[in-house]
Amino acid sequence: MSMIITSPIRGWAATLDSVPDPVFAQRMMGDGVAIQPLGDTVVAPFDGEVVTLHDAGHAISLRSAEGAEVLIHIGLDTVMLKGKGFTPLVAIGDKVSRGDPLIRFDLDAVALAATSLITPVIVTNTEAFAISRRTVDCAIGACEALMTLVPVQAEARRRSDDGTIVEQAVTLALPHGIHARPAARIGETARGFEAEVHLMNGDKRGDARSTVALLALGTAFGDEVVVQTRGNDAEAALAAIVALLASDMGEGAPAATPVAAIAVQILRTGQIGGVIASPGLAMGPAARLRQAEIPVARDGKDAAEERAALLAARGDVRGQIAGRADSADGSIAAVMHAHLALIDDPELLAGAEKRMAEGRSAGFAWRGAIHDQIDAIRATGNAHLIERIDDLVDIERQLLSALTGTPIEGAAVPAGALVVADDLLPSQLVSLAAAKPAGICLARGGPTSHVAILCAGMGLPALVAMGDALGGVEDGVPLLLDAEMGHVTVAPSPANIDAFTARLAKRAARREAAQSAAKDACQTADGTRIEIFANIGTVDDAVLAAAQGAEGSGLVRSEFLFLDRDTAPSEDEQHAAYQGIADALAGKPVIIRLLDIGGDKPAAYIPIAHEENPALGQRGIRVALAHPALLKTQLRAILRVQPVGQCKIMIPMIASIDELRQVRALVDRLRGEMGIATPVEVGVMVETPAAAMTADLLAAEADFLSIGTNDLTQYVLAMDRGNPAVAAGVDAMHPAVLRMIGEACRLATARGRWVGVCGGLASDPAALPILVGLGVTELSAVPGFVAEAKQIVRGLTLIEARAHAELALQCKSATEVRALARAFEETRR
Ligand code: PEP
Ligand code: MG
């Protein structure tokens, strides 16, 4: 009986010979047709079952009721995109009907990023089915006939089999696991022997001659795979397959940077660089954390039982998180509350329920639901949201741990050690913190992730985005973590250790002195007043900031009130929050930044059309001016705060004076309507090179200027602050950024306006002398750094700070500036 395979996508059908990849063109994986796609959704080519779905979402295979196995591989080299641009709409094991959507993908993005969009549709079990008719060299619509298959009589394979099985474990060196291309190579090699060859990954076992079986093993880089052979030439087959698996098969990446090469790199430089997520210094032995996935059974016992198990596990996890939230404050408590919301998230619960109703176990269902959300977030391409994936993975692990009784790693780190890990989840960090580690080094992660925020809140020095070189750091090796300069020294010399110990002692003394004078006002040693404020988002933060000695808030990130909700907060709700912050700061100045939505901070109820470059699109004041009702509500809420004038208004993302004029006019109009005679200050943020270079024009009409070094750095250096690929270069100590800050100060102070810094640079101890030297007179830092910032400023004279800043402006790189800052600090022992 023949069967029809219809086209999984609209496009141009061509022969496999036209595919610029020998794996497909030479039929290594099987026979079929290639389609140059014109649509963005792959649909089922027959009624059947999903057999494999690659993690990267670019390849799927299905089995028909007749037993035909078909692989659809969207584009070439698309495994490298690691899922970016692909949204799978089904899961392994799902039953599908012809025409059901399987994978949606971003045609433009994938076309730009991949070698080719050409999509081979391959019958992988050609030993069982032959193609009797195929459609090629013409346009084809989805669900139109593509191939006709006829079953073939499988040729019985003769074996001289003595029954002995030989096996060997091998650690997979393929950077993306066994995906389509390596599967074809393995199959081809296996077919060169008479012996049966099977690969095993955990409890999954697959015939090495079957591409689909190999894909279904679901392997990843570093997995331990067991090769089993049996038959006449079993030994030779074993050796050949093991050698192949231990190589990277020409795919480069992680295994191609072997530990030996990493060791050479470490020995040569002695240092591994990273991005500062939380400043500080720490010394101690490396404590490596390796995380294994918690295994769960695919199928459940009975839907009611699985539901009950999930409910109980959610209850346990809720209790644990609530306990942690109660004993935390500020940003740590905020992260815990975000996790509490995830445990009861209706989308996650619906996703899990659907799977349990289909017979899946509670753990499998929860993991599937979480991964649906992760895929959806990845598909947005929004770097800020993608950093939040950590929180979903964290909730997945916590729940699976409760469900299966598998302990979560982390608590076993020795006190005083430096935790070295590929990445860390927020809950792991919180449980690790109890063991009192000295610092954190992560190969991945971003400087604005929740883990980074938590480390800063705990005062735990941390470097992130350290890359593969960190993989070469052995457990127990001594490390010096310099999260002021942004590197780790591996196996330091005695001289390194002495110098570092002296820096640590000095830092500790400064912190101690700082705490005892935390509440005092702050001026340089020669009498220049420098105000030390704190950045806050909530009333809790304001309470913490006041306790740390903050003289006010230089940045209230009001958008925290607007994010992660379905509607904008009302005037009353906003007023209550602003009044709470003003009260907590007891009459001290509070600078409320107007809503800074857009770019990396989206809000669902403020629709912004898809943008090619969100960082250069609708964000900050541009969004607020495009939604006058929203802006008016926020301004009214601020103007209602008592006493009038305590709260000042700050405008984000100013690029031209016209934006300031529009806001000022609205403030004045509202004051008139509300009968407020007291003037209310309106200042601008300097986050764009345009604002920095026209600071004199802005200063003529603004009451103050505050430099947002996070955005200013990304726009001056043209490096996305949320893109881990360029994270190592996004350093506000770059001389170009410092020159921009210096120029803004010069232009604005000539007009009699004060200039502050509220970006991350104000919380960097190495930067403060330079900022003061450049003319900054207000620093708004993270609350935990306020007391120390005051102490650093008190130890400076304006004259030496100016001379130091002058030298910094002449440096050739951020690294040189940081070395200069170190030398400056050394001189004041
Ligand atoms: C900045 O850009 O430096 C800033 C303070 O704003 P945010 O980090 O919130 O964008
Ligand atoms: Mg900003």
mmCIF file with all atom_site columns, C-alpha atoms and ligand atoms in Angstrom, residues 555 557 559 593 596 600-601 619 652-653 685 687 708-712 714-715 721 758-759, ligand 2:
data_model
loop_
_atom_site.group_PDB
_atom_site.id
_atom_site.type_symbol
_atom_site.label_atom_id
_atom_site.label_alt_id
_atom_site.label_comp_id
_atom_site.label_asym_id
_atom_site.label_entity_id
_atom_site.label_seq_id
_atom_site.pdbx_PDB_ins_code
_atom_site.Cartn_x
_atom_site.Cartn_y
_atom_site.Cartn_z
_atom_site.occupancy
_atom_site.B_iso_or_equiv
_atom_site.pdbx_formal_charge
_atom_site.auth_seq_id
_atom_site.auth_comp_id
_atom_site.auth_asym_id
_atom_site.auth_atom_id
_atom_site.pdbx_PDB_model_num
ATOM   1  C  CA . LEU A 1 555 ? 16.582 57.324 40.920 1.00 0.00 ? 555 LEU A CA 1
ATOM   2  C  CA . ARG A 1 557 ? 12.723 53.301 38.889 1.00 0.00 ? 557 ARG A CA 1
ATOM   3  C  CA . GLU A 1 559 ? 8.547  51.386 35.872 1.00 0.00 ? 559 GLU A CA 1
ATOM   4  C  CA . ARG A 1 593 ? 12.053 58.828 37.037 1.00 0.00 ? 593 ARG A CA 1
ATOM   5  C  CA . ASP A 1 596 ? 10.930 54.029 31.336 1.00 0.00 ? 596 ASP A CA 1
ATOM   6  C  CA . ASP A 1 600 ? 14.476 45.793 27.365 1.00 0.00 ? 600 ASP A CA 1
ATOM   7  C  CA . LYS A 1 601 ? 11.478 46.621 29.628 1.00 0.00 ? 601 LYS A CA 1
ATOM   8  C  CA . ARG A 1 619 ? 11.439 53.639 24.825 1.00 0.00 ? 619 ARG A CA 1
ATOM   9  C  CA . PRO A 1 652 ? 14.438 59.150 30.860 1.00 0.00 ? 652 PRO A CA 1
ATOM   10 C  CA . MET A 1 653 ? 16.008 58.735 27.419 1.00 0.00 ? 653 MET A CA 1
ATOM   11 C  CA . MET A 1 685 ? 18.633 61.775 32.365 1.00 0.00 ? 685 MET A CA 1
ATOM   12 C  CA . GLU A 1 687 ? 21.616 58.419 28.586 1.00 0.00 ? 687 GLU A CA 1
ATOM   13 C  CA . GLY A 1 708 ? 22.472 56.964 33.277 1.00 0.00 ? 708 GLY A CA 1
ATOM   14 C  CA . THR A 1 709 ? 25.770 55.246 32.588 1.00 0.00 ? 709 THR A CA 1
ATOM   15 C  CA . ASN A 1 710 ? 24.131 51.905 31.774 1.00 0.00 ? 710 ASN A CA 1
ATOM   16 C  CA . ASP A 1 711 ? 22.408 53.233 28.691 1.00 0.00 ? 711 ASP A CA 1
ATOM   17 C  CA . LEU A 1 712 ? 24.992 55.882 27.914 1.00 0.00 ? 712 LEU A CA 1
ATOM   18 C  CA . GLN A 1 714 ? 25.545 50.989 25.337 1.00 0.00 ? 714 GLN A CA 1
ATOM   19 C  CA . TYR A 1 715 ? 24.853 53.937 23.054 1.00 0.00 ? 715 TYR A CA 1
ATOM   20 C  CA . ARG A 1 721 ? 23.800 46.086 27.353 1.00 0.00 ? 721 ARG A CA 1
ATOM   21 C  CA . CYS A 1 758 ? 22.519 57.215 38.731 1.00 0.00 ? 758 CYS A CA 1
ATOM   22 C  CA . GLY A 1 759 ? 23.781 54.427 36.441 1.00 0.00 ? 759 GLY A CA 1
HETATM 23 MG MG . MG  B 2 .   ? 18.568 53.789 31.361 1.00 0.00 ? 2   MG  B MG 1
#
